[in-house]
PDB file of C-alpha atoms in Angstrom:
ATOM      1  CA  UNK Q   1      62.252 -30.012  33.716  1.00  0.00           C
ATOM      2  CA  UNK Q   2      60.047 -27.373  31.788  1.00  0.00           C
ATOM      3  CA  UNK Q   3      59.827 -26.983  28.561  1.00  0.00           C
ATOM      4  CA  UNK Q   4      59.076 -23.956  27.164  1.00  0.00           C
ATOM      5  CA  UNK Q   5      57.454 -23.438  23.314  1.00  0.00           C
ATOM      6  CA  UNK Q   6      57.640 -19.640  22.136  1.00  0.00           C
ATOM      7  CA  UNK Q   7      54.835 -19.046  19.240  1.00  0.00           C
ATOM      8  CA  UNK Q   8      55.602 -16.406  17.355  1.00  0.00           C
ATOM      9  CA  UNK Q   9      52.677 -14.546  16.358  1.00  0.00           C
ATOM     10  CA  UNK Q  10      52.381 -11.065  14.522  1.00  0.00           C
ATOM     11  CA  UNK Q  11      49.253  -8.514  15.670  1.00  0.00           C
ATOM     12  CA  UNK Q  12      48.760  -7.516  12.163  1.00  0.00           C
ATOM     13  CA  UNK Q  13      47.638 -10.925  11.287  1.00  0.00           C
ATOM     14  CA  UNK Q  14      45.848 -12.099  14.955  1.00  0.00           C
ATOM     15  CA  UNK Q  15      43.238  -8.395  14.901  1.00  0.00           C
ATOM     16  CA  UNK Q  16      42.193  -9.601  11.478  1.00  0.00           C
ATOM     17  CA  UNK Q  17      41.673 -13.088  12.803  1.00  0.00           C
ATOM     18  CA  UNK Q  18      39.569 -12.070  16.041  1.00  0.00           C
ATOM     19  CA  UNK Q  19      37.648  -9.967  13.428  1.00  0.00           C
ATOM     20  CA  UNK Q  20      36.491 -12.799  11.363  1.00  0.00           C
ATOM     21  CA  UNK Q  21      35.898 -15.057  14.347  1.00  0.00           C
ATOM     22  CA  UNK Q  22      33.616 -12.502  16.130  1.00  0.00           C
ATOM     23  CA  UNK Q  23      31.611 -11.615  13.235  1.00  0.00           C
ATOM     24  CA  UNK Q  24      30.817 -15.570  12.169  1.00  0.00           C
ATOM     25  CA  UNK Q  25      29.872 -16.015  16.063  1.00  0.00           C
ATOM     26  CA  UNK Q  26      27.777 -12.610  15.535  1.00  0.00           C
ATOM     27  CA  UNK Q  27      25.393 -13.874  12.008  1.00  0.00           C
ATOM     28  CA  UNK Q  28      23.170 -16.299  12.044  1.00  0.00           C
ATOM     29  CA  UNK Q  29      22.977 -19.326   9.623  1.00  0.00           C
ATOM     30  CA  UNK Q  30      22.412 -17.933   5.995  1.00  0.00           C
ATOM     31  CA  UNK Q  31      18.079 -16.691   5.979  1.00  0.00           C
ATOM     32  CA  UNK Q  32      16.371 -16.895   2.541  1.00  0.00           C
ATOM     33  CA  UNK Q  33      14.241 -13.669   1.934  1.00  0.00           C
ATOM     34  CA  UNK Q  34      10.461 -14.776   1.189  1.00  0.00           C
ATOM     35  CA  UNK Q  35       9.700 -13.378  -1.946  1.00  0.00           C
ATOM     36  CA  UNK Q  36       6.592 -10.587  -1.516  1.00  0.00           C
ATOM     37  CA  UNK Q  37       4.422  -9.766  -4.695  1.00  0.00           C
ATOM     38  CA  UNK Q  38       1.732  -7.271  -5.342  1.00  0.00           C
ATOM     39  CA  UNK Q  39      -1.992  -7.622  -5.678  1.00  0.00           C
ATOM     40  CA  UNK Q  40      -4.796  -5.209  -7.446  1.00  0.00           C
ATOM     41  CA  UNK Q  41      -8.451  -4.971  -6.545  1.00  0.00           C
ATOM     42  CA  UNK Q  42     -10.391  -3.126  -9.263  1.00  0.00           C
ATOM     43  CA  UNK Q  43     -13.198  -1.214  -8.086  1.00  0.00           C
ATOM     44  CA  UNK Q  44     -16.097   1.456  -9.898  1.00  0.00           C
ATOM     45  CA  UNK Q  45     -18.565   3.397  -8.953  1.00  0.00           C
ATOM     46  CA  UNK Q  46     -21.405   0.632  -9.558  1.00  0.00           C
ATOM     47  CA  UNK Q  47     -19.271  -2.405  -7.396  1.00  0.00           C
ATOM     48  CA  UNK Q  48     -17.118  -1.251  -5.009  1.00  0.00           C
ATOM     49  CA  UNK Q  49     -17.281  -4.964  -2.992  1.00  0.00           C
ATOM     50  CA  UNK Q  50     -13.471  -5.627  -3.396  1.00  0.00           C
ATOM     51  CA  UNK Q  51     -12.832  -2.031  -0.832  1.00  0.00           C
ATOM     52  CA  UNK Q  52     -15.864  -2.216   1.136  1.00  0.00           C
ATOM     53  CA  UNK Q  53     -18.903  -4.105   3.081  1.00  0.00           C
ATOM     54  CA  UNK Q  54     -21.359  -1.920   3.499  1.00  0.00           C
ATOM     55  CA  UNK Q  55     -24.143  -3.384   6.018  1.00  0.00           C
ATOM     56  CA  UNK Q  56     -27.612  -1.963   6.888  1.00  0.00           C
ATOM     57  CA  UNK Q  57     -27.514  -0.776  10.720  1.00  0.00           C
ATOM     58  CA  UNK Q  58     -31.207  -1.777  11.860  1.00  0.00           C
ATOM     59  CA  UNK Q  59     -30.947   0.484  15.230  1.00  0.00           C
ATOM     60  CA  UNK Q  60     -30.760   3.756  13.909  1.00  0.00           C
ATOM     61  CA  UNK Q  61     -31.048   3.037  10.278  1.00  0.00           C
ATOM     62  CA  UNK Q  62     -27.511   4.606   9.011  1.00  0.00           C
ATOM     63  CA  UNK Q  63     -25.353   2.421   6.708  1.00  0.00           C
ATOM     64  CA  UNK Q  64     -22.342   0.896   9.212  1.00  0.00           C
ATOM     65  CA  UNK Q  65     -19.158   0.323   6.469  1.00  0.00           C
ATOM     66  CA  UNK Q  66     -16.518  -2.154   6.832  1.00  0.00           C
ATOM     67  CA  UNK Q  67     -13.107  -2.953   4.668  1.00  0.00           C
ATOM     68  CA  UNK Q  68     -13.784  -5.880   2.484  1.00  0.00           C
ATOM     69  CA  UNK Q  69     -13.264  -9.607   3.967  1.00  0.00           C
ATOM     70  CA  UNK Q  70     -10.204  -9.718   0.634  1.00  0.00           C
ATOM     71  CA  UNK Q  71      -7.986  -6.739   1.972  1.00  0.00           C
ATOM     72  CA  UNK Q  72      -8.667  -8.301   5.169  1.00  0.00           C
ATOM     73  CA  UNK Q  73      -7.107 -11.712   3.980  1.00  0.00           C
ATOM     74  CA  UNK Q  74      -4.349  -9.828   1.741  1.00  0.00           C
ATOM     75  CA  UNK Q  75      -3.374  -7.731   4.308  1.00  0.00           C
ATOM     76  CA  UNK Q  76      -2.491 -11.021   6.831  1.00  0.00           C
ATOM     77  CA  UNK Q  77      -0.447 -12.475   4.005  1.00  0.00           C
ATOM     78  CA  UNK Q  78       3.203 -11.940   4.705  1.00  0.00           C
ATOM     79  CA  UNK Q  79       4.265 -12.525   1.274  1.00  0.00           C
ATOM     80  CA  UNK Q  80       1.971  -9.384   0.252  1.00  0.00           C
ATOM     81  CA  UNK Q  81       3.855  -5.835  -0.260  1.00  0.00           C
ATOM     82  CA  UNK Q  82       1.344  -3.906  -1.278  1.00  0.00           C
ATOM     83  CA  UNK Q  83      -1.934  -4.217  -2.067  1.00  0.00           C
ATOM     84  CA  UNK Q  84      -3.139  -1.894  -4.866  1.00  0.00           C
ATOM     85  CA  UNK Q  85      -6.893  -0.297  -5.669  1.00  0.00           C
ATOM     86  CA  UNK Q  86      -7.299   0.202  -9.129  1.00  0.00           C
ATOM     87  CA  UNK Q  87     -10.452   2.277 -10.376  1.00  0.00           C
ATOM     88  CA  UNK Q  88     -11.857   0.426 -13.424  1.00  0.00           C
ATOM     89  CA  UNK Q  89     -14.760   1.674 -15.674  1.00  0.00           C
ATOM     90  CA  UNK Q  90     -15.983   5.274 -16.374  1.00  0.00           C
ATOM     91  CA  UNK Q  91     -16.135   8.037 -13.368  1.00  0.00           C
ATOM     92  CA  UNK Q  92     -16.576  11.066 -15.910  1.00  0.00           C
ATOM     93  CA  UNK Q  93     -20.446  11.504 -13.995  1.00  0.00           C
ATOM     94  CA  UNK Q  94     -18.467  12.327 -10.741  1.00  0.00           C
ATOM     95  CA  UNK Q  95     -18.982  16.160  -9.236  1.00  0.00           C
ATOM     96  CA  UNK Q  96     -17.092  17.472  -6.609  1.00  0.00           C
ATOM     97  CA  UNK Q  97     -19.722  16.314  -3.324  1.00  0.00           C
ATOM     98  CA  UNK Q  98     -18.907  12.972  -5.067  1.00  0.00           C
ATOM     99  CA  UNK Q  99     -15.905  12.943  -4.894  1.00  0.00           C
ATOM    100  CA  UNK Q 100     -15.828  13.905  -1.518  1.00  0.00           C
ATOM    101  CA  UNK Q 101     -18.528  10.920  -0.899  1.00  0.00           C
ATOM    102  CA  UNK Q 102     -16.342   8.107  -2.467  1.00  0.00           C
ATOM    103  CA  UNK Q 103     -12.827   9.279   0.056  1.00  0.00           C
ATOM    104  CA  UNK Q 104     -14.778   9.045   2.769  1.00  0.00           C
ATOM    105  CA  UNK Q 105     -17.064   6.502   2.660  1.00  0.00           C
ATOM    106  CA  UNK Q 106     -15.040   3.865   0.372  1.00  0.00           C
ATOM    107  CA  UNK Q 107     -11.756   4.584  -0.500  1.00  0.00           C
ATOM    108  CA  UNK Q 108     -10.631   6.193   3.186  1.00  0.00           C
ATOM    109  CA  UNK Q 109     -11.775   2.601   5.644  1.00  0.00           C
ATOM    110  CA  UNK Q 110      -9.223   0.848   2.854  1.00  0.00           C
ATOM    111  CA  UNK Q 111      -6.569   3.025   2.999  1.00  0.00           C
ATOM    112  CA  UNK Q 112      -6.635   3.817   6.705  1.00  0.00           C
ATOM    113  CA  UNK Q 113      -6.917  -0.001   7.522  1.00  0.00           C
ATOM    114  CA  UNK Q 114      -3.473  -0.853   6.712  1.00  0.00           C
ATOM    115  CA  UNK Q 115      -0.190   0.786   5.314  1.00  0.00           C
ATOM    116  CA  UNK Q 116      -0.088  -2.256   2.488  1.00  0.00           C
ATOM    117  CA  UNK Q 117      -2.945  -0.690   0.945  1.00  0.00           C
ATOM    118  CA  UNK Q 118      -2.251   2.504  -1.918  1.00  0.00           C
ATOM    119  CA  UNK Q 119      -4.051   3.783  -4.409  1.00  0.00           C
ATOM    120  CA  UNK Q 120      -3.406   3.375  -8.717  1.00  0.00           C
ATOM    121  CA  UNK Q 121      -4.766   4.231 -10.949  1.00  0.00           C
ATOM    122  CA  UNK Q 122      -6.262   6.883 -12.784  1.00  0.00           C
ATOM    123  CA  UNK Q 123      -9.851   8.486 -12.087  1.00  0.00           C
ATOM    124  CA  UNK Q 124     -11.562  10.424 -14.829  1.00  0.00           C
ATOM    125  CA  UNK Q 125     -14.264  12.496 -13.121  1.00  0.00           C
ATOM    126  CA  UNK Q 126     -15.970  15.611 -14.459  1.00  0.00           C
ATOM    127  CA  UNK Q 127     -13.322  18.260 -15.453  1.00  0.00           C
ATOM    128  CA  UNK Q 128     -12.718  20.558 -12.789  1.00  0.00           C
ATOM    129  CA  UNK Q 129     -14.698  18.482 -10.216  1.00  0.00           C
ATOM    130  CA  UNK Q 130     -11.835  17.741  -8.269  1.00  0.00           C
ATOM    131  CA  UNK Q 131     -10.037  21.435  -8.233  1.00  0.00           C
ATOM    132  CA  UNK Q 132     -13.396  22.146  -6.416  1.00  0.00           C
ATOM    133  CA  UNK Q 133     -12.788  20.094  -3.526  1.00  0.00           C
ATOM    134  CA  UNK Q 134      -8.455  20.901  -3.211  1.00  0.00           C
ATOM    135  CA  UNK Q 135      -8.246  18.536   0.464  1.00  0.00           C
ATOM    136  CA  UNK Q 136      -9.942  15.741  -1.419  1.00  0.00           C
ATOM    137  CA  UNK Q 137      -7.751  15.876  -4.347  1.00  0.00           C
ATOM    138  CA  UNK Q 138      -4.684  16.591  -2.818  1.00  0.00           C
ATOM    139  CA  UNK Q 139      -5.707  13.006  -0.596  1.00  0.00           C
ATOM    140  CA  UNK Q 140      -6.150  10.995  -3.591  1.00  0.00           C
ATOM    141  CA  UNK Q 141      -2.909  12.136  -5.184  1.00  0.00           C
ATOM    142  CA  UNK Q 142      -1.040  11.532  -1.787  1.00  0.00           C
ATOM    143  CA  UNK Q 143      -2.520   8.118  -1.804  1.00  0.00           C
ATOM    144  CA  UNK Q 144      -1.615   6.890  -5.405  1.00  0.00           C
ATOM    145  CA  UNK Q 145      -4.130   7.877  -8.018  1.00  0.00           C
ATOM    146  CA  UNK Q 146      -4.179  10.189 -10.659  1.00  0.00           C
ATOM    147  CA  UNK Q 147      -6.741  12.312 -11.674  1.00  0.00           C
ATOM    148  CA  UNK Q 148      -7.979  13.201 -15.267  1.00  0.00           C
ATOM    149  CA  UNK Q 149      -4.289  11.702 -16.011  1.00  0.00           C
ATOM    150  CA  UNK Q 150      -5.589  10.754 -19.429  1.00  0.00           C
ATOM    151  CA  UNK Q 151      -7.259  14.165 -20.446  1.00  0.00           C
ATOM    152  CA  UNK Q 152      -4.135  15.607 -19.263  1.00  0.00           C
ATOM    153  CA  UNK Q 153      -1.807  13.947 -21.211  1.00  0.00           C
ATOM    154  CA  UNK Q 154      -3.891  15.073 -24.457  1.00  0.00           C
ATOM    155  CA  UNK Q 155      -4.027  18.644 -23.760  1.00  0.00           C
ATOM    156  CA  UNK Q 156       0.372  18.444 -24.115  1.00  0.00           C
TER     157      UNK Q 156
END
């Protein structure tokens, strides 16, 4: 003698249960995201050692440049989200050709090194100097710095 048991089911209840079961298989455990932080490195016209290291190249009497060790170290840390390069002190004596030189010989090495490196803060270049080199001034602004912002606020 065979016993048949009929299990009543409702299709409206079965589909959501299958969906929940499938979703729970796809999810691993809850992983807590590691908190990230931002770091600011300051530099001045007289001291840019936080940004770049300059070595004399004895073979052809040039200078070789590389990103500073602190930027390399901070870039390798997974909990660092952004490394901000912040200008300090006075930049008023910087004229147009120096605006280009600061970009090409110092800051571009760090900006090109890692997407974590950005600019922050204001350069108070000599008035009108940045407008004489528009490609460079746009590069500064695109990478996060402002130019003569304090002066511009005073004029408003």
